C-alpha cells in the first residue's frame, strides 16, 4: 500500500511570501504544498498538507495521526522553540517525525531560535534550505520508512 | 560545466561501522562514500572525498576549497561542537557549505546540541544515518527541488 505522510506547518507560515521575504523567500505555502505533491508523486507516496496557527489544533492533529499516516514532517515555526505540548504530542504518535525549518535557525540573530524543544523527539532535523527543506524531508522520510 | 563538491569527514568518521554502531550504524565511511558517489553520478556532479582526524588538516583542506569547488558537504564530527578554527575556515573559503550529521545530535549529550559551524553553513541535516549525506548532496545541487519551479 502507498505510504501516506502528514505535513504540518505551524503559526504564521500561512503568511509565507508576504512577510520577511529576505528570510523566508517569496513563494507561498501553497507553492510548497504543490512542490510536495509533485515530489510525492515521483516517490509514489501520498502527502496531506495542513497549516495551523493554533498550538492546540496541531496537538489535536498529531493525536489523530497514528494509524492514518506513516510519518510526519513538521515545521512548527516559532512553536519549535517553546512548545512542550507539541513535543509530547509528537512523542505520543510513535511515528517517525522530521523537523524542518526554512531558514537556518542557527544563523539567526535571536538566541531563542537556536534551540528546538521538539528536535529530541524527532528522527532528524533539516534547516536552512528554504522551501527545499520540506522536499528533502520527504526524501528522508521515504528513505526511512523503506528500510 | 559539471559542479564539483567536496565531501569532508572529520575525526573518527574513518571508524564508522567499527565503533558505536548503535549510534552511527553499521556502514563504513567507504560504504557511505560509494553511496554518495552513486548519487553524484545521478545528479551529474563530481564529488571528491577527504577525511582527517586532525583539526588543522581540515582547516587547510577547507581553505584550499576556495575557488576550486562549488560546494562542501561537511560532517565535522566532534569538532562541530567546539572548533572556532573550522568555523573561520568555512567563512574564509566562501564556498556554500552544508553541515551533515549521521545521528540526531539533539537527542544526545548537551555538548552536542551546539554547533559552532551551523551559523556559517547554508543549513544543517542530522539524524538520517548515512542518508544524511545524500540529503546534503541534494540540498547543495538539486535545482529541481526548488518548488518555485514546479
PDB file of C-alpha atoms in Angstrom:
ATOM      1  CA  UNK A   1       0.000   0.000   0.000  1.00  0.00           C
ATOM      2  CA  UNK A   2       1.071   3.567  -0.699  1.00  0.00           C
ATOM      3  CA  UNK A   3       2.764   5.309   2.202  1.00  0.00           C
ATOM      4  CA  UNK A   4       0.915   8.352   3.488  1.00  0.00           C
ATOM      5  CA  UNK A   5       2.681  11.264   5.168  1.00  0.00           C
ATOM      6  CA  UNK A   6       1.355  14.203   7.123  1.00  0.00           C
ATOM      7  CA  UNK A   7       2.933  17.626   6.622  1.00  0.00           C
ATOM      8  CA  UNK A   8       2.204  20.221   9.295  1.00  0.00           C
ATOM      9  CA  UNK A   9       3.154  23.882   9.163  1.00  0.00           C
ATOM     10  CA  UNK A  10       2.739  25.976  12.268  1.00  0.00           C
ATOM     11  CA  UNK A  11       1.867  29.577  13.105  1.00  0.00           C
ATOM     12  CA  UNK A  12       2.463  32.359  10.581  1.00  0.00           C
ATOM     13  CA  UNK A  13       3.563  30.002   7.829  1.00  0.00           C
ATOM     14  CA  UNK A  14       0.302  30.848   6.057  1.00  0.00           C
ATOM     15  CA  UNK A  15       1.889  34.281   5.577  1.00  0.00           C
ATOM     16  CA  UNK A  16       4.874  32.951   3.609  1.00  0.00           C
ATOM     17  CA  UNK A  17       5.684  35.179   0.702  1.00  0.00           C
ATOM     18  CA  UNK A  18       4.094  38.193   2.331  1.00  0.00           C
ATOM     19  CA  UNK A  19       6.401  38.895   5.284  1.00  0.00           C
ATOM     20  CA  UNK A  20      10.145  38.963   5.949  1.00  0.00           C
ATOM     21  CA  UNK A  21      10.812  37.706   2.440  1.00  0.00           C
ATOM     22  CA  UNK A  22      14.566  38.189   2.875  1.00  0.00           C
ATOM     23  CA  UNK A  23      14.474  35.380   5.452  1.00  0.00           C
ATOM     24  CA  UNK A  24      11.624  33.212   4.241  1.00  0.00           C
ATOM     25  CA  UNK A  25      11.644  33.802   0.495  1.00  0.00           C
ATOM     26  CA  UNK A  26       8.938  35.000  -1.827  1.00  0.00           C
ATOM     27  CA  UNK A  27       6.925  31.896  -2.544  1.00  0.00           C
ATOM     28  CA  UNK A  28       3.765  30.962  -0.688  1.00  0.00           C
ATOM     29  CA  UNK A  29       2.910  27.950   1.436  1.00  0.00           C
ATOM     30  CA  UNK A  30       0.648  26.787  -1.403  1.00  0.00           C
ATOM     31  CA  UNK A  31       3.725  26.691  -3.647  1.00  0.00           C
ATOM     32  CA  UNK A  32       5.458  24.461  -1.116  1.00  0.00           C
ATOM     33  CA  UNK A  33       2.422  22.194  -0.930  1.00  0.00           C
ATOM     34  CA  UNK A  34       2.368  21.951  -4.726  1.00  0.00           C
ATOM     35  CA  UNK A  35       6.070  21.078  -4.702  1.00  0.00           C
ATOM     36  CA  UNK A  36       5.453  18.391  -2.087  1.00  0.00           C
ATOM     37  CA  UNK A  37       2.574  16.856  -4.060  1.00  0.00           C
ATOM     38  CA  UNK A  38       4.791  16.719  -7.134  1.00  0.00           C
ATOM     39  CA  UNK A  39       7.670  15.131  -5.224  1.00  0.00           C
ATOM     40  CA  UNK A  40       5.282  12.671  -3.556  1.00  0.00           C
ATOM     41  CA  UNK A  41       4.051  11.565  -6.972  1.00  0.00           C
ATOM     42  CA  UNK A  42       7.641  10.937  -8.103  1.00  0.00           C
ATOM     43  CA  UNK A  43       8.311   8.919  -4.960  1.00  0.00           C
ATOM     44  CA  UNK A  44       4.990   7.053  -5.246  1.00  0.00           C
ATOM     45  CA  UNK A  45       3.720   8.157  -1.836  1.00  0.00           C
ATOM     46  CA  UNK A  46       0.883  10.407  -0.657  1.00  0.00           C
ATOM     47  CA  UNK A  47       1.124  13.585   1.374  1.00  0.00           C
ATOM     48  CA  UNK A  48      -1.509  15.549   3.201  1.00  0.00           C
ATOM     49  CA  UNK A  49      -0.508  19.151   3.954  1.00  0.00           C
ATOM     50  CA  UNK A  50      -2.008  21.220   6.757  1.00  0.00           C
ATOM     51  CA  UNK A  51      -1.339  24.560   8.396  1.00  0.00           C
ATOM     52  CA  UNK A  52      -2.431  25.761  11.815  1.00  0.00           C
ATOM     53  CA  UNK A  53      -1.849  28.939  13.734  1.00  0.00           C
ATOM     54  CA  UNK A  54      -3.109  27.408  16.921  1.00  0.00           C
ATOM     55  CA  UNK A  55      -0.962  25.154  19.062  1.00  0.00           C
ATOM     56  CA  UNK A  56      -3.910  23.079  20.316  1.00  0.00           C
ATOM     57  CA  UNK A  57      -5.048  22.362  16.759  1.00  0.00           C
ATOM     58  CA  UNK A  58      -1.616  20.898  15.951  1.00  0.00           C
ATOM     59  CA  UNK A  59      -1.769  18.747  19.068  1.00  0.00           C
ATOM     60  CA  UNK A  60      -5.243  17.507  18.020  1.00  0.00           C
ATOM     61  CA  UNK A  61      -3.991  16.794  14.512  1.00  0.00           C
ATOM     62  CA  UNK A  62      -0.975  14.839  15.779  1.00  0.00           C
ATOM     63  CA  UNK A  63      -3.126  12.816  18.155  1.00  0.00           C
ATOM     64  CA  UNK A  64      -5.261  11.690  15.225  1.00  0.00           C
ATOM     65  CA  UNK A  65      -2.254  10.791  13.061  1.00  0.00           C
ATOM     66  CA  UNK A  66      -1.383   7.255  14.254  1.00  0.00           C
ATOM     67  CA  UNK A  67      -2.940   4.612  12.056  1.00  0.00           C
ATOM     68  CA  UNK A  68      -3.652   7.163   9.308  1.00  0.00           C
ATOM     69  CA  UNK A  69      -0.113   8.227   8.478  1.00  0.00           C
ATOM     70  CA  UNK A  70       3.296   6.570   8.222  1.00  0.00           C
ATOM     71  CA  UNK A  71       5.293   9.621   9.212  1.00  0.00           C
ATOM     72  CA  UNK A  72       5.165  13.326   9.872  1.00  0.00           C
ATOM     73  CA  UNK A  73       7.026  16.372   8.564  1.00  0.00           C
ATOM     74  CA  UNK A  74       6.683  19.345  10.839  1.00  0.00           C
ATOM     75  CA  UNK A  75       7.686  22.957  10.542  1.00  0.00           C
ATOM     76  CA  UNK A  76       6.461  24.164  13.901  1.00  0.00           C
ATOM     77  CA  UNK A  77       7.531  27.751  13.248  1.00  0.00           C
ATOM     78  CA  UNK A  78       8.040  29.673  16.457  1.00  0.00           C
ATOM     79  CA  UNK A  79       6.416  26.860  18.478  1.00  0.00           C
ATOM     80  CA  UNK A  80       9.541  24.761  17.824  1.00  0.00           C
ATOM     81  CA  UNK A  81      11.356  26.828  20.381  1.00  0.00           C
ATOM     82  CA  UNK A  82       8.977  26.537  23.312  1.00  0.00           C
ATOM     83  CA  UNK A  83       6.052  24.177  22.837  1.00  0.00           C
ATOM     84  CA  UNK A  84       6.390  21.251  25.203  1.00  0.00           C
ATOM     85  CA  UNK A  85       2.797  20.311  24.329  1.00  0.00           C
ATOM     86  CA  UNK A  86       3.921  19.752  20.750  1.00  0.00           C
ATOM     87  CA  UNK A  87       6.911  17.774  21.907  1.00  0.00           C
ATOM     88  CA  UNK A  88       4.692  15.476  23.959  1.00  0.00           C
ATOM     89  CA  UNK A  89       2.207  15.115  21.114  1.00  0.00           C
ATOM     90  CA  UNK A  90       4.952  14.154  18.649  1.00  0.00           C
ATOM     91  CA  UNK A  91       6.361  11.631  21.102  1.00  0.00           C
ATOM     92  CA  UNK A  92       2.910  10.151  21.642  1.00  0.00           C
ATOM     93  CA  UNK A  93       2.325   9.496  17.929  1.00  0.00           C
ATOM     94  CA  UNK A  94       5.184   6.974  17.881  1.00  0.00           C
ATOM     95  CA  UNK A  95       5.535   7.930  14.210  1.00  0.00           C
ATOM     96  CA  UNK A  96       8.829   8.987  12.639  1.00  0.00           C
ATOM     97  CA  UNK A  97       8.812  12.760  12.577  1.00  0.00           C
ATOM     98  CA  UNK A  98      11.190  15.062  10.694  1.00  0.00           C
ATOM     99  CA  UNK A  99      11.604  18.651  11.807  1.00  0.00           C
ATOM    100  CA  UNK A 100      12.138  21.262   9.115  1.00  0.00           C
ATOM    101  CA  UNK A 101      12.958  24.939   9.036  1.00  0.00           C
ATOM    102  CA  UNK A 102      13.013  27.210   6.029  1.00  0.00           C
ATOM    103  CA  UNK A 103      15.722  29.442   7.446  1.00  0.00           C
ATOM    104  CA  UNK A 104      18.977  28.421   9.067  1.00  0.00           C
ATOM    105  CA  UNK A 105      17.723  28.947  12.613  1.00  0.00           C
ATOM    106  CA  UNK A 106      21.271  28.801  13.962  1.00  0.00           C
ATOM    107  CA  UNK A 107      22.351  31.741  11.832  1.00  0.00           C
ATOM    108  CA  UNK A 108      19.579  33.983  13.064  1.00  0.00           C
ATOM    109  CA  UNK A 109      20.131  36.755  15.500  1.00  0.00           C
ATOM    110  CA  UNK A 110      17.567  35.904  18.145  1.00  0.00           C
ATOM    111  CA  UNK A 111      19.060  33.403  20.520  1.00  0.00           C
ATOM    112  CA  UNK A 112      15.676  31.848  21.351  1.00  0.00           C
ATOM    113  CA  UNK A 113      15.634  30.403  17.836  1.00  0.00           C
ATOM    114  CA  UNK A 114      18.797  28.402  18.368  1.00  0.00           C
ATOM    115  CA  UNK A 115      17.092  25.734  20.405  1.00  0.00           C
ATOM    116  CA  UNK A 116      14.263  23.449  19.350  1.00  0.00           C
ATOM    117  CA  UNK A 117      12.367  21.651  22.078  1.00  0.00           C
ATOM    118  CA  UNK A 118      10.920  19.200  19.566  1.00  0.00           C
ATOM    119  CA  UNK A 119      14.198  18.155  17.894  1.00  0.00           C
ATOM    120  CA  UNK A 120      14.976  15.480  20.525  1.00  0.00           C
ATOM    121  CA  UNK A 121      11.718  13.622  19.774  1.00  0.00           C
ATOM    122  CA  UNK A 122      12.179  13.842  16.012  1.00  0.00           C
ATOM    123  CA  UNK A 123      14.209  11.428  13.909  1.00  0.00           C
ATOM    124  CA  UNK A 124      16.185  14.288  12.451  1.00  0.00           C
ATOM    125  CA  UNK A 125      16.275  17.943  11.555  1.00  0.00           C
ATOM    126  CA  UNK A 126      16.677  19.772   8.236  1.00  0.00           C
ATOM    127  CA  UNK A 127      17.140  23.518   8.343  1.00  0.00           C
ATOM    128  CA  UNK A 128      18.250  26.327   6.109  1.00  0.00           C
ATOM    129  CA  UNK A 129      17.382  25.228   2.587  1.00  0.00           C
ATOM    130  CA  UNK A 130      14.404  27.443   2.012  1.00  0.00           C
ATOM    131  CA  UNK A 131      11.395  25.639   0.642  1.00  0.00           C
ATOM    132  CA  UNK A 132      13.704  22.781  -0.333  1.00  0.00           C
ATOM    133  CA  UNK A 133      13.841  21.806   3.342  1.00  0.00           C
ATOM    134  CA  UNK A 134      10.345  20.318   3.045  1.00  0.00           C
ATOM    135  CA  UNK A 135      11.157  18.320  -0.089  1.00  0.00           C
ATOM    136  CA  UNK A 136      14.376  16.979   1.399  1.00  0.00           C
ATOM    137  CA  UNK A 137      12.424  15.968   4.496  1.00  0.00           C
ATOM    138  CA  UNK A 138      10.052  13.956   2.319  1.00  0.00           C
ATOM    139  CA  UNK A 139      13.048  12.207   0.706  1.00  0.00           C
ATOM    140  CA  UNK A 140      14.408  11.415   4.165  1.00  0.00           C
ATOM    141  CA  UNK A 141      11.087  10.154   5.500  1.00  0.00           C
ATOM    142  CA  UNK A 142      10.507   7.922   2.478  1.00  0.00           C
ATOM    143  CA  UNK A 143      14.030   6.509   2.795  1.00  0.00           C
ATOM    144  CA  UNK A 144      13.485   5.933   6.500  1.00  0.00           C
ATOM    145  CA  UNK A 145      10.221   4.069   6.137  1.00  0.00           C
ATOM    146  CA  UNK A 146      11.529   1.990   3.240  1.00  0.00           C
ATOM    147  CA  UNK A 147      14.313   0.296   5.168  1.00  0.00           C
TER     148      UNK A 147
ATOM    149  CA  UNK B   1      30.372  22.623 -16.600  1.00  0.00           C
ATOM    150  CA  UNK B   2      29.861  19.943 -14.014  1.00  0.00           C
ATOM    151  CA  UNK B   3      29.721  21.134 -10.444  1.00  0.00           C
ATOM    152  CA  UNK B   4      32.360  19.865  -8.085  1.00  0.00           C
ATOM    153  CA  UNK B   5      31.510  19.037  -4.474  1.00  0.00           C
ATOM    154  CA  UNK B   6      33.963  18.214  -1.689  1.00  0.00           C
ATOM    155  CA  UNK B   7      32.665  15.708   0.853  1.00  0.00           C
ATOM    156  CA  UNK B   8      34.626  16.123   4.058  1.00  0.00           C
ATOM    157  CA  UNK B   9      34.610  13.788   7.043  1.00  0.00           C
ATOM    158  CA  UNK B  10      36.039  14.881  10.374  1.00  0.00           C
ATOM    159  CA  UNK B  11      37.574  12.984  13.277  1.00  0.00           C
ATOM    160  CA  UNK B  12      36.671   9.354  13.971  1.00  0.00           C
ATOM    161  CA  UNK B  13      34.460   9.043  10.923  1.00  0.00           C
ATOM    162  CA  UNK B  14      37.100   6.716   9.482  1.00  0.00           C
ATOM    163  CA  UNK B  15      35.969   4.365  12.262  1.00  0.00           C
ATOM    164  CA  UNK B  16      32.356   4.239  11.081  1.00  0.00           C
ATOM    165  CA  UNK B  17      30.925   0.752  11.086  1.00  0.00           C
ATOM    166  CA  UNK B  18      33.591  -0.243  13.571  1.00  0.00           C
ATOM    167  CA  UNK B  19      32.598   1.792  16.659  1.00  0.00           C
ATOM    168  CA  UNK B  20      29.311   2.564  18.418  1.00  0.00           C
ATOM    169  CA  UNK B  21      27.245   1.072  15.618  1.00  0.00           C
ATOM    170  CA  UNK B  22      24.131   1.603  17.757  1.00  0.00           C
ATOM    171  CA  UNK B  23      24.535   5.352  17.239  1.00  0.00           C
ATOM    172  CA  UNK B  24      26.269   5.583  13.890  1.00  0.00           C
ATOM    173  CA  UNK B  25      25.042   2.488  12.056  1.00  0.00           C
ATOM    174  CA  UNK B  26      26.902  -0.411  10.513  1.00  0.00           C
ATOM    175  CA  UNK B  27      28.013   1.302   7.314  1.00  0.00           C
ATOM    176  CA  UNK B  28      31.666   2.171   6.935  1.00  0.00           C
ATOM    177  CA  UNK B  29      32.884   5.511   5.600  1.00  0.00           C
ATOM    178  CA  UNK B  30      33.819   3.747   2.376  1.00  0.00           C
ATOM    179  CA  UNK B  31      30.242   2.421   2.074  1.00  0.00           C
ATOM    180  CA  UNK B  32      28.881   5.929   2.551  1.00  0.00           C
ATOM    181  CA  UNK B  33      31.312   7.394   0.031  1.00  0.00           C
ATOM    182  CA  UNK B  34      30.246   4.780  -2.524  1.00  0.00           C
ATOM    183  CA  UNK B  35      26.567   5.697  -1.980  1.00  0.00           C
ATOM    184  CA  UNK B  36      27.339   9.409  -2.275  1.00  0.00           C
ATOM    185  CA  UNK B  37      29.369   8.798  -5.444  1.00  0.00           C
ATOM    186  CA  UNK B  38      26.428   6.880  -6.974  1.00  0.00           C
ATOM    187  CA  UNK B  39      24.049   9.724  -6.123  1.00  0.00           C
ATOM    188  CA  UNK B  40      26.509  12.244  -7.581  1.00  0.00           C
ATOM    189  CA  UNK B  41      26.510  10.293 -10.821  1.00  0.00           C
ATOM    190  CA  UNK B  42      22.698  10.519 -10.935  1.00  0.00           C
ATOM    191  CA  UNK B  43      22.834  14.238 -10.274  1.00  0.00           C
ATOM    192  CA  UNK B  44      25.635  14.720 -12.796  1.00  0.00           C
ATOM    193  CA  UNK B  45      28.151  16.294 -10.411  1.00  0.00           C
ATOM    194  CA  UNK B  46      31.700  15.432  -9.495  1.00  0.00           C
ATOM    195  CA  UNK B  47      32.473  14.547  -5.890  1.00  0.00           C
ATOM    196  CA  UNK B  48      35.759  14.209  -4.089  1.00  0.00           C
ATOM    197  CA  UNK B  49      36.245  12.788  -0.601  1.00  0.00           C
ATOM    198  CA  UNK B  50      38.510  13.781   2.245  1.00  0.00           C
ATOM    199  CA  UNK B  51      38.844  12.577   5.810  1.00  0.00           C
ATOM    200  CA  UNK B  52      41.129  13.740   8.546  1.00  0.00           C
ATOM    201  CA  UNK B  53      41.316  13.320  12.290  1.00  0.00           C
ATOM    202  CA  UNK B  54      43.390  16.470  12.592  1.00  0.00           C
ATOM    203  CA  UNK B  55      41.652  19.815  13.038  1.00  0.00           C
ATOM    204  CA  UNK B  56      44.471  21.744  11.334  1.00  0.00           C
ATOM    205  CA  UNK B  57      44.419  19.485   8.296  1.00  0.00           C
ATOM    206  CA  UNK B  58      40.682  20.015   7.947  1.00  0.00           C
ATOM    207  CA  UNK B  59      41.229  23.783   8.188  1.00  0.00           C
ATOM    208  CA  UNK B  60      43.874  23.633   5.456  1.00  0.00           C
ATOM    209  CA  UNK B  61      41.716  21.459   3.215  1.00  0.00           C
ATOM    210  CA  UNK B  62      38.690  23.744   3.599  1.00  0.00           C
ATOM    211  CA  UNK B  63      40.849  26.787   2.846  1.00  0.00           C
ATOM    212  CA  UNK B  64      42.039  25.082  -0.319  1.00  0.00           C
ATOM    213  CA  UNK B  65      38.448  24.535  -1.423  1.00  0.00           C
ATOM    214  CA  UNK B  66      38.157  28.251  -2.121  1.00  0.00           C
ATOM    215  CA  UNK B  67      37.672  28.873  -5.824  1.00  0.00           C
ATOM    216  CA  UNK B  68      38.245  25.202  -6.517  1.00  0.00           C
ATOM    217  CA  UNK B  69      34.933  23.527  -5.603  1.00  0.00           C
ATOM    218  CA  UNK B  70      31.297  24.643  -5.872  1.00  0.00           C
ATOM    219  CA  UNK B  71      30.102  23.260  -2.572  1.00  0.00           C
ATOM    220  CA  UNK B  72      31.199  21.490   0.572  1.00  0.00           C
ATOM    221  CA  UNK B  73      29.334  18.731   2.375  1.00  0.00           C
ATOM    222  CA  UNK B  74      30.852  18.577   5.831  1.00  0.00           C
ATOM    223  CA  UNK B  75      30.444  16.166   8.704  1.00  0.00           C
ATOM    224  CA  UNK B  76      32.866  17.729  11.148  1.00  0.00           C
ATOM    225  CA  UNK B  77      32.246  15.069  13.794  1.00  0.00           C
ATOM    226  CA  UNK B  78      33.037  16.238  17.310  1.00  0.00           C
ATOM    227  CA  UNK B  79      34.840  19.352  16.010  1.00  0.00           C
ATOM    228  CA  UNK B  80      31.375  20.643  15.096  1.00  0.00           C
ATOM    229  CA  UNK B  81      30.772  21.499  18.698  1.00  0.00           C
ATOM    230  CA  UNK B  82      33.906  23.434  19.575  1.00  0.00           C
ATOM    231  CA  UNK B  83      36.128  24.254  16.634  1.00  0.00           C
ATOM    232  CA  UNK B  84      36.125  28.001  16.058  1.00  0.00           C
ATOM    233  CA  UNK B  85      39.042  27.415  13.672  1.00  0.00           C
ATOM    234  CA  UNK B  86      36.863  25.251  11.451  1.00  0.00           C
ATOM    235  CA  UNK B  87      34.119  27.854  11.536  1.00  0.00           C
ATOM    236  CA  UNK B  88      36.565  30.553  10.445  1.00  0.00           C
ATOM    237  CA  UNK B  89      37.912  28.320   7.684  1.00  0.00           C
ATOM    238  CA  UNK B  90      34.388  27.812   6.301  1.00  0.00           C
ATOM    239  CA  UNK B  91      33.769  31.563   6.323  1.00  0.00           C
ATOM    240  CA  UNK B  92      37.111  32.200   4.662  1.00  0.00           C
ATOM    241  CA  UNK B  93      36.595  29.573   1.974  1.00  0.00           C
ATOM    242  CA  UNK B  94      33.482  31.337   0.687  1.00  0.00           C
ATOM    243  CA  UNK B  95      32.098  28.068  -0.595  1.00  0.00           C
ATOM    244  CA  UNK B  96      28.451  27.137   0.169  1.00  0.00           C
ATOM    245  CA  UNK B  97      28.707  24.540   2.926  1.00  0.00           C
ATOM    246  CA  UNK B  98      26.131  22.088   4.229  1.00  0.00           C
ATOM    247  CA  UNK B  99      26.537  20.565   7.674  1.00  0.00           C
ATOM    248  CA  UNK B 100      25.572  16.901   7.973  1.00  0.00           C
ATOM    249  CA  UNK B 101      25.395  14.516  10.911  1.00  0.00           C
ATOM    250  CA  UNK B 102      24.603  10.825  10.967  1.00  0.00           C
ATOM    251  CA  UNK B 103      22.881  10.903  14.347  1.00  0.00           C
ATOM    252  CA  UNK B 104      20.294  13.359  15.671  1.00  0.00           C
ATOM    253  CA  UNK B 105      22.682  15.475  17.734  1.00  0.00           C
ATOM    254  CA  UNK B 106      19.769  16.971  19.682  1.00  0.00           C
ATOM    255  CA  UNK B 107      18.947  13.591  21.199  1.00  0.00           C
ATOM    256  CA  UNK B 108      22.457  13.250  22.565  1.00  0.00           C
ATOM    257  CA  UNK B 109      24.731  14.790  25.220  1.00  0.00           C
ATOM    258  CA  UNK B 110      24.103  18.505  25.847  1.00  0.00           C
ATOM    259  CA  UNK B 111      27.534  19.489  24.487  1.00  0.00           C
ATOM    260  CA  UNK B 112      26.452  18.125  21.108  1.00  0.00           C
ATOM    261  CA  UNK B 113      23.409  20.405  20.935  1.00  0.00           C
ATOM    262  CA  UNK B 114      25.518  23.372  19.927  1.00  0.00           C
ATOM    263  CA  UNK B 115      27.185  23.565  16.547  1.00  0.00           C
ATOM    264  CA  UNK B 116      29.901  26.175  16.167  1.00  0.00           C
ATOM    265  CA  UNK B 117      29.779  25.831  12.404  1.00  0.00           C
ATOM    266  CA  UNK B 118      25.990  25.986  11.822  1.00  0.00           C
ATOM    267  CA  UNK B 119      25.819  29.793  11.626  1.00  0.00           C
ATOM    268  CA  UNK B 120      28.321  29.892   8.740  1.00  0.00           C
ATOM    269  CA  UNK B 121      26.752  26.988   6.830  1.00  0.00           C
ATOM    270  CA  UNK B 122      23.736  27.243   4.498  1.00  0.00           C
ATOM    271  CA  UNK B 123      21.902  24.671   6.504  1.00  0.00           C
ATOM    272  CA  UNK B 124      22.053  21.580   8.659  1.00  0.00           C
ATOM    273  CA  UNK B 125      20.866  17.996   8.242  1.00  0.00           C
ATOM    274  CA  UNK B 126      21.012  15.483  11.043  1.00  0.00           C
ATOM    275  CA  UNK B 127      19.557  12.186  12.150  1.00  0.00           C
ATOM    276  CA  UNK B 128      19.083  10.183   8.968  1.00  0.00           C
ATOM    277  CA  UNK B 129      22.073   7.888   9.227  1.00  0.00           C
ATOM    278  CA  UNK B 130      24.129   7.594   6.064  1.00  0.00           C
ATOM    279  CA  UNK B 131      21.187   9.112   4.174  1.00  0.00           C
ATOM    280  CA  UNK B 132      22.032  12.491   5.775  1.00  0.00           C
ATOM    281  CA  UNK B 133      24.871  12.715   3.245  1.00  0.00           C
ATOM    282  CA  UNK B 134      22.512  12.033   0.333  1.00  0.00           C
ATOM    283  CA  UNK B 135      20.091  14.686   1.560  1.00  0.00           C
ATOM    284  CA  UNK B 136      23.044  17.055   1.980  1.00  0.00           C
ATOM    285  CA  UNK B 137      24.256  16.483  -1.560  1.00  0.00           C
ATOM    286  CA  UNK B 138      20.762  17.057  -2.953  1.00  0.00           C
ATOM    287  CA  UNK B 139      20.452  20.213  -0.850  1.00  0.00           C
ATOM    288  CA  UNK B 140      23.645  21.530  -2.416  1.00  0.00           C
ATOM    289  CA  UNK B 141      22.870  20.826  -6.019  1.00  0.00           C
ATOM    290  CA  UNK B 142      19.452  19.557  -6.957  1.00  0.00           C
ATOM    291  CA  UNK B 143      17.779  22.503  -8.649  1.00  0.00           C
ATOM    292  CA  UNK B 144      14.585  20.667  -9.347  1.00  0.00           C
ATOM    293  CA  UNK B 145      13.980  20.569  -5.620  1.00  0.00           C
ATOM    294  CA  UNK B 146      13.043  24.211  -5.834  1.00  0.00           C
ATOM    295  CA  UNK B 147       9.237  24.172  -5.581  1.00  0.00           C
ATOM    296  CA  UNK B 148       9.082  27.562  -7.268  1.00  0.00           C
ATOM    297  CA  UNK B 149       9.994  25.740 -10.465  1.00  0.00           C
ATOM    298  CA  UNK B 150       7.041  23.355 -10.410  1.00  0.00           C
TER     299      UNK B 150
END
